[in-house]
Short mmCIF file of C-alpha atoms in Angstrom, two decimals:
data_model
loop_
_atom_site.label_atom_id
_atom_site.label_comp_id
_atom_site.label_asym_id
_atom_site.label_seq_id
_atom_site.Cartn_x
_atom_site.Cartn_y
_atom_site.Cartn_z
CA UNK A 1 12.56 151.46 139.48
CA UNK A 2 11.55 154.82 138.01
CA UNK A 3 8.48 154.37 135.89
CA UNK A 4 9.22 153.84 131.49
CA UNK A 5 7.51 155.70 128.86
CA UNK A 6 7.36 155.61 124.89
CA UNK A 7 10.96 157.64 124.95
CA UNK A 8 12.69 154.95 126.58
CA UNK A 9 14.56 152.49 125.33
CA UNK A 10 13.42 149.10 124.00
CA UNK A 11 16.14 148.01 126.68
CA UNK A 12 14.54 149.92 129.42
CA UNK A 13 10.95 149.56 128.76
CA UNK A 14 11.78 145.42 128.23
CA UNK A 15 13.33 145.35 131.94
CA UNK A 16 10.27 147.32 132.96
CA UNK A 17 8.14 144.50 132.08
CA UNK A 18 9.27 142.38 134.98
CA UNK A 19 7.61 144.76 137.11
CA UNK A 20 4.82 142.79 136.96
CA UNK A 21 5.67 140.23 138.90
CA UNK A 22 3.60 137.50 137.22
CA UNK A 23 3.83 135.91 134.05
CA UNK A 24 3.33 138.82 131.01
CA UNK A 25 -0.19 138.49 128.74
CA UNK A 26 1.29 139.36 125.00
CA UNK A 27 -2.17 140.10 123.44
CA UNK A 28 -2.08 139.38 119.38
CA UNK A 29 -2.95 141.49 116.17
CA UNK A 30 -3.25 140.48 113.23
CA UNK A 31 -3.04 143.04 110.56
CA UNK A 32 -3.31 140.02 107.85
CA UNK A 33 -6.55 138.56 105.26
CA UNK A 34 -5.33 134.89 106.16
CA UNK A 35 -4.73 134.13 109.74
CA UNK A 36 -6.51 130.83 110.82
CA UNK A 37 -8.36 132.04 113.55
CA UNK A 38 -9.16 136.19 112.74
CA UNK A 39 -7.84 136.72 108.97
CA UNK A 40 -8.97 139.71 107.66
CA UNK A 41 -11.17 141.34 111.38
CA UNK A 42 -8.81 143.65 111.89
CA UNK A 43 -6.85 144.02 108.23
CA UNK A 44 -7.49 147.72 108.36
CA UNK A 45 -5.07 149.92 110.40
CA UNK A 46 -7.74 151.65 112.06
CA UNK A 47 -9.68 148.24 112.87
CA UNK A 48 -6.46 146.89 114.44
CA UNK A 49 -5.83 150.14 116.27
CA UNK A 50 -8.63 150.28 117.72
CA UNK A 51 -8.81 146.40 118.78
CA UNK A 52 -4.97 146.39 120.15
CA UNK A 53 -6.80 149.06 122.50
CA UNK A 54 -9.38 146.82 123.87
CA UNK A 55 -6.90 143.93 124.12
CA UNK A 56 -4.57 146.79 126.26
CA UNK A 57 -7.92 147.65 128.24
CA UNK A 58 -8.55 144.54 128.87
CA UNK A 59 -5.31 144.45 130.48
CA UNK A 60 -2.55 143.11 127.79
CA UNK A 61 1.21 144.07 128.84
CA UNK A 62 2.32 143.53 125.57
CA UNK A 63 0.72 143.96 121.83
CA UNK A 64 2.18 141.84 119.29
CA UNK A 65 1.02 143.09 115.88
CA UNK A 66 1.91 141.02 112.61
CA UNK A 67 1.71 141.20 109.50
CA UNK A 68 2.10 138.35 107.78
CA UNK A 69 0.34 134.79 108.21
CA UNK A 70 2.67 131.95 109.57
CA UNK A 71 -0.51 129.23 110.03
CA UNK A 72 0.42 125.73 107.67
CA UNK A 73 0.06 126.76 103.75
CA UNK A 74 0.22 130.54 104.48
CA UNK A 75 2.07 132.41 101.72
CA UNK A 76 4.98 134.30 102.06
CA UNK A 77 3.88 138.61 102.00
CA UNK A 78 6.81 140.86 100.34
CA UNK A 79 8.00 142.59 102.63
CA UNK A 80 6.68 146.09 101.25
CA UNK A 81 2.61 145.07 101.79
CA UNK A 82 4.06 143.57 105.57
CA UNK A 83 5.37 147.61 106.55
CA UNK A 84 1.87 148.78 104.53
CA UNK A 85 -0.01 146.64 107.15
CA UNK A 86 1.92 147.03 110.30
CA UNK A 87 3.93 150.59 110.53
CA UNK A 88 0.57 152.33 110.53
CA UNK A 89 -0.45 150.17 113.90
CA UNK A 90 2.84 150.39 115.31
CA UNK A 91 3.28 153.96 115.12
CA UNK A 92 0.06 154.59 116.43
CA UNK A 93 0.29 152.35 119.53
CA UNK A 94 3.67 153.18 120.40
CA UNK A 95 2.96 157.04 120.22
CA UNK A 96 0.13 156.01 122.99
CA UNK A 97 2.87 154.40 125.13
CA UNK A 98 1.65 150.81 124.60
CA UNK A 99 4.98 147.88 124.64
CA UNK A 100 4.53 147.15 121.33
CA UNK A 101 5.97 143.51 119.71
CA UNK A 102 6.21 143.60 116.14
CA UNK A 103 5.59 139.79 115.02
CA UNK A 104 8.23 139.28 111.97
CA UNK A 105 10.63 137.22 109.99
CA UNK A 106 11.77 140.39 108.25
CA UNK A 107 14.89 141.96 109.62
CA UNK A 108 13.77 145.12 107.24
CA UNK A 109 10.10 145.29 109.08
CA UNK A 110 11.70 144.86 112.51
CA UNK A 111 14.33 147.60 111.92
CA UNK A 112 11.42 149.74 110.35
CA UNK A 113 8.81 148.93 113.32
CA UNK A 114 11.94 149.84 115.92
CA UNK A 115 11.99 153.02 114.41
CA UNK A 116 8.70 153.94 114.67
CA UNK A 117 8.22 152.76 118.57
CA UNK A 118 8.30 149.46 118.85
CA UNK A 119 9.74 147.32 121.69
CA UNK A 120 9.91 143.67 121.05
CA UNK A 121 10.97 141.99 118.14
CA UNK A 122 8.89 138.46 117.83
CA UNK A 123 10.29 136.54 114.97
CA UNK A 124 9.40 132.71 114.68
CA UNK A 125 11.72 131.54 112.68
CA UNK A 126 14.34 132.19 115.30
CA UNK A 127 16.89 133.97 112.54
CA UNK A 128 16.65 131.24 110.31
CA UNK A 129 14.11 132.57 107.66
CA UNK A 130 16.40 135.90 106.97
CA UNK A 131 20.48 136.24 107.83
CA UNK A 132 20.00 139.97 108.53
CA UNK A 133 17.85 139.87 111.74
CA UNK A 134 20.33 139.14 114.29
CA UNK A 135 22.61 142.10 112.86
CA UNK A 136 19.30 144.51 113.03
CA UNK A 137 18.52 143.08 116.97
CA UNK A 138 22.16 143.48 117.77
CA UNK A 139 22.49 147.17 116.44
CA UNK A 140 19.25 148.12 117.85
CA UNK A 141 20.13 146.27 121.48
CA UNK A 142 16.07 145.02 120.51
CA UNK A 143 14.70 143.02 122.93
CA UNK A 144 13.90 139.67 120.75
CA UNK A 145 11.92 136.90 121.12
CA UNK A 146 13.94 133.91 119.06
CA UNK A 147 11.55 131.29 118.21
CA UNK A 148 11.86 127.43 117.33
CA UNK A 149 11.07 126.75 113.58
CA UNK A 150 12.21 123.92 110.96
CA UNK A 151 10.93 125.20 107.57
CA UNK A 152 8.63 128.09 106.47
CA UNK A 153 4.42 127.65 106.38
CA UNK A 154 4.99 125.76 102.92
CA UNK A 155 7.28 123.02 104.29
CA UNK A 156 6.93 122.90 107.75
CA UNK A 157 4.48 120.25 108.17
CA UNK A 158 6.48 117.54 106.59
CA UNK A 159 9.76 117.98 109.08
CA UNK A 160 7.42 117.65 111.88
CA UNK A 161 9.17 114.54 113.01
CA UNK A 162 11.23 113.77 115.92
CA UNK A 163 13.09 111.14 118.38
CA UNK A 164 12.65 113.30 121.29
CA UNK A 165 10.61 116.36 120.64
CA UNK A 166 11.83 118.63 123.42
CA UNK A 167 15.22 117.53 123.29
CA UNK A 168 15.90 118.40 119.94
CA UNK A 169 13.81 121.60 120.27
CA UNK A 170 16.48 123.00 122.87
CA UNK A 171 19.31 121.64 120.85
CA UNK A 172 17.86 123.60 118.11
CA UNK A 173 17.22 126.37 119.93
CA UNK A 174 20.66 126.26 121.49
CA UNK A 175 22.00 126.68 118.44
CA UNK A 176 20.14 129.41 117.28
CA UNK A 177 21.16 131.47 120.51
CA UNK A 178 25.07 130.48 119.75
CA UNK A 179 24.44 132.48 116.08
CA UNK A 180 22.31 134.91 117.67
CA UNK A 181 25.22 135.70 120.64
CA UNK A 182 28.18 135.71 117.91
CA UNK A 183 26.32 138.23 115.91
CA UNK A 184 25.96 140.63 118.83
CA UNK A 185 22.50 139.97 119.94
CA UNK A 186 22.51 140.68 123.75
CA UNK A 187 21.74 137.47 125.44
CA UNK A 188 20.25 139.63 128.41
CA UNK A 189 17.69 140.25 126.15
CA UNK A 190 16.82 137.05 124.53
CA UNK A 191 13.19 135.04 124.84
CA UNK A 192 12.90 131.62 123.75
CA UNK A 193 9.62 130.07 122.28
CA UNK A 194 9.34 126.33 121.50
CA UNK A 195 7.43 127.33 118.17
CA UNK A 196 4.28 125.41 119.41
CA UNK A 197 2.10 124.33 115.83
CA UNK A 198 5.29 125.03 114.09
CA UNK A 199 6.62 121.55 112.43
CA UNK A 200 4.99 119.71 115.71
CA UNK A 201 1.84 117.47 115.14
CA UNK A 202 -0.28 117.78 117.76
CA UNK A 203 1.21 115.62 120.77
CA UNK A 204 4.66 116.85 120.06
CA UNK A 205 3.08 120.40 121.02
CA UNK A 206 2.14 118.45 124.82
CA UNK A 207 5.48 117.17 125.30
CA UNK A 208 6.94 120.82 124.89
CA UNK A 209 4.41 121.63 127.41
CA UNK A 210 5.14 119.37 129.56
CA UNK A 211 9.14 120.29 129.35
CA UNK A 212 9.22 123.68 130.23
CA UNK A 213 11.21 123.32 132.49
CA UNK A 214 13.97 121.47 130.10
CA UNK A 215 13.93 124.76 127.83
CA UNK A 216 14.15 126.82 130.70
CA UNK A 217 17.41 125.16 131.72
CA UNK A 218 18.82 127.14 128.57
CA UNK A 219 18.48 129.95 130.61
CA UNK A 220 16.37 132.46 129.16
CA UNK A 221 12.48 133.08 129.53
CA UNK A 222 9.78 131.68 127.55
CA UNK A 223 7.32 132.78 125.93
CA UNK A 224 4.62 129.94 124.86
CA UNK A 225 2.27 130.62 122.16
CA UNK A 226 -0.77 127.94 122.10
CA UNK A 227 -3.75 130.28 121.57
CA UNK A 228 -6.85 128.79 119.65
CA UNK A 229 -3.87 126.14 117.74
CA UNK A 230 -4.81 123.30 116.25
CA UNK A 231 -4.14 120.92 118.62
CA UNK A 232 -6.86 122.07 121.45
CA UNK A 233 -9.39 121.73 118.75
CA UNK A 234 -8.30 118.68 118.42
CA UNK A 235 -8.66 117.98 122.41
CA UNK A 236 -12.11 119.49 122.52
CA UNK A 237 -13.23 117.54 119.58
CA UNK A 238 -16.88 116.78 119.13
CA UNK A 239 -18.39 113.21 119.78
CA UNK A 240 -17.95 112.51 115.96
CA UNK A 241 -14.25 114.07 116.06
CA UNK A 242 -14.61 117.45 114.59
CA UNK A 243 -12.38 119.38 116.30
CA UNK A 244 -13.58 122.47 118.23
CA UNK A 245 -13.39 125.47 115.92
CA UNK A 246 -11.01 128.21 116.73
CA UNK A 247 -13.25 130.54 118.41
CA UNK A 248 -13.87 127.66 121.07
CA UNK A 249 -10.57 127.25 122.00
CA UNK A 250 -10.27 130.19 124.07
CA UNK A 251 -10.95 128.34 127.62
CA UNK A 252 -8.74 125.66 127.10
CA UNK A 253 -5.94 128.61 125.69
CA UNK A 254 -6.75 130.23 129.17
CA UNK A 255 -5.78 126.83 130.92
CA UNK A 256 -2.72 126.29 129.74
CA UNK A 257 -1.88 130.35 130.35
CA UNK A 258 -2.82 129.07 133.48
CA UNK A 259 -0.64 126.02 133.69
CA UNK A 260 2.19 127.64 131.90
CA UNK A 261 2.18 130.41 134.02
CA UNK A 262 2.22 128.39 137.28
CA UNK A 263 5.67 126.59 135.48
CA UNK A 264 7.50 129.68 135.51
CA UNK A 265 6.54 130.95 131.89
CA UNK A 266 7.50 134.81 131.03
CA UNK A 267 4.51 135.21 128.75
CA UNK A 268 1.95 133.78 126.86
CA UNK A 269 0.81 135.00 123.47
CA UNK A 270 -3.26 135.30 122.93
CA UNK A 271 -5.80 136.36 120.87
CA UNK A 272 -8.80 136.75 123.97
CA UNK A 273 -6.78 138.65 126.76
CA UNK A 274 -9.21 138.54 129.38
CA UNK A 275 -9.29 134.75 130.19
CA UNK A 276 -5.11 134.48 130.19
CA UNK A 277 -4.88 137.85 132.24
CA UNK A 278 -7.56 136.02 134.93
CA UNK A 279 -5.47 133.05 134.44
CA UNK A 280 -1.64 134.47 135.27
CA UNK A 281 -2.98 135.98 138.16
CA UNK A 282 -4.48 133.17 139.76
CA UNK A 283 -1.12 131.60 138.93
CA UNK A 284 0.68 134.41 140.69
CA UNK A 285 -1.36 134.24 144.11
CA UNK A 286 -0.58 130.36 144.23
CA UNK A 287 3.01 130.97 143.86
CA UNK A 288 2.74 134.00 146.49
CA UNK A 289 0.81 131.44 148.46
CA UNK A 290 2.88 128.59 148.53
CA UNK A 291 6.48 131.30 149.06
CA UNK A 292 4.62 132.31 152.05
CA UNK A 293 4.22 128.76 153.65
#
């Protein structure tokens, strides 16, 4: 395959991707004042700039850069101050060649972010939280990462209740790609991600772990998203049950890269790159390993 630059398409540059032959590190960017683990370290375009470059150094294949907080409680951002905070980033990081993934619920910031370079569209609520994103993805033959969701950051905890977690997650799911597919969105170009920490408590996020392989029977990739959440605080909780603060949850994040990747995972989406880039290649060589056998 001839080598992919920043004039390429999103459609090019996304098939260019599986070039790496191992499960893809998405390293995250969060241009926002609120995040739960980083809110406000890298607010400033240049700040962010210059830390999606370390993450890229440090050997991310992917830089997802958002603008707008989606942790429990989070307000809503207009969608003005969401293209103040990310186009800058974008523009910049795209113009250096980086795969950029612009992390959004907005169909206007994803059309906007296409524009000026980026690759991926990441949006969590999987269509659901505007009706003009799969007609934006579609047009723009976007590469687009379609995410599980049941509510918005306000309401989401509440509908966090299921019979059978990972059943119902690839029902939903399921029906998200129908909508997405009848609204021209190229299913060749489609990533699912079980929304892990979005309307799950904490062992619902476990059993979606432990299903992978049930959501990969939809037949797409997936992209899993557990990085410094709630519930591996909860896991590494202190003897009087504190759980581990955010910044400590980068090990066990690097695990289940580790775990996820070994399960056949497309990516993983992090905050510390260097522990889930280690990890996916350790994965890789035991898959190479036990091919070889």
């Amino acid at each position: 395959m001839a080598a992919t630059g920043p004039g390429d398409s999103p459609r090019a540059r996304f098939a260019d991707l599986g070039a790496a032959g191992r499960t893809l590190v998405m390293g995250i960017v969060n241009v926002t004042p609120d995040s739960f683990s980083d809110g406000g370290r890298w607010l400033q375009p240049e700040v962010a700039v210059a830390h999606a470059r370390l993450l890229r150094a440090q050997g991310a294949d992917v830089l997802d850069i958002g603008g707008e907080s989606t942790r429990p409680g989070s307000e809503r951002v207009p969608v003005d101050v969401e293209l103040e905070r990310v186009l800058p980033v974008v523009r910049e990081l795209a113009a250096e060649g980086a795969v950029v993934s612009v992390d959004t619920v907005h169909a206007e910031t994803a059309d906007a972010c296409l524009s000026a370079g980026a690759v991926i569209v990441n949006d969590v609520s999987g269509g659901l939280a505007d009706p003009d994103m799969f007609a934006v993805v579609a047009r723009r033959e976007a590469p687009y990462v379609l995410g599980h969701w049941r509510g918005d950051p306000a309401t989401m905890n509440e509908r966090a209740v299921y019979d059978d977690v990972v059943t119902e997650a690839r029902e939903e799911l399921a029906r998200q790609l129908t909508a997405a597919r009848s609204a021209g969105v190229d299913p060749g170009l489609v990533v699912l991600d079980p929304g892990l920490g979005f309307a799950k408590e904490g062992q619902h996020n476990w059993e979606l772990l432990a299903g992978l392989e049930e959501l990969q029977g939809l037949g797409h990739p997936v992209l899993v998203g557990a990085s410094r959440k709630r519930f591996l605080g909860t896991l590494l909780a202190d003897p009087d049950g504190a759980p581990a603060p955010p910044l400590a949850r980068d090990r066990a994040t690097a695990a289940v890269s580790a775990l996820v990747a070994a399960a056949g995972a497309w990516g993983v989406r992090v905050h510390e790159v260097l522990g889930s880039v280690d990890a996916v290649r350790v994965a890789a060589a035991l898959s190479r390993a036990r091919r070889s056998r």
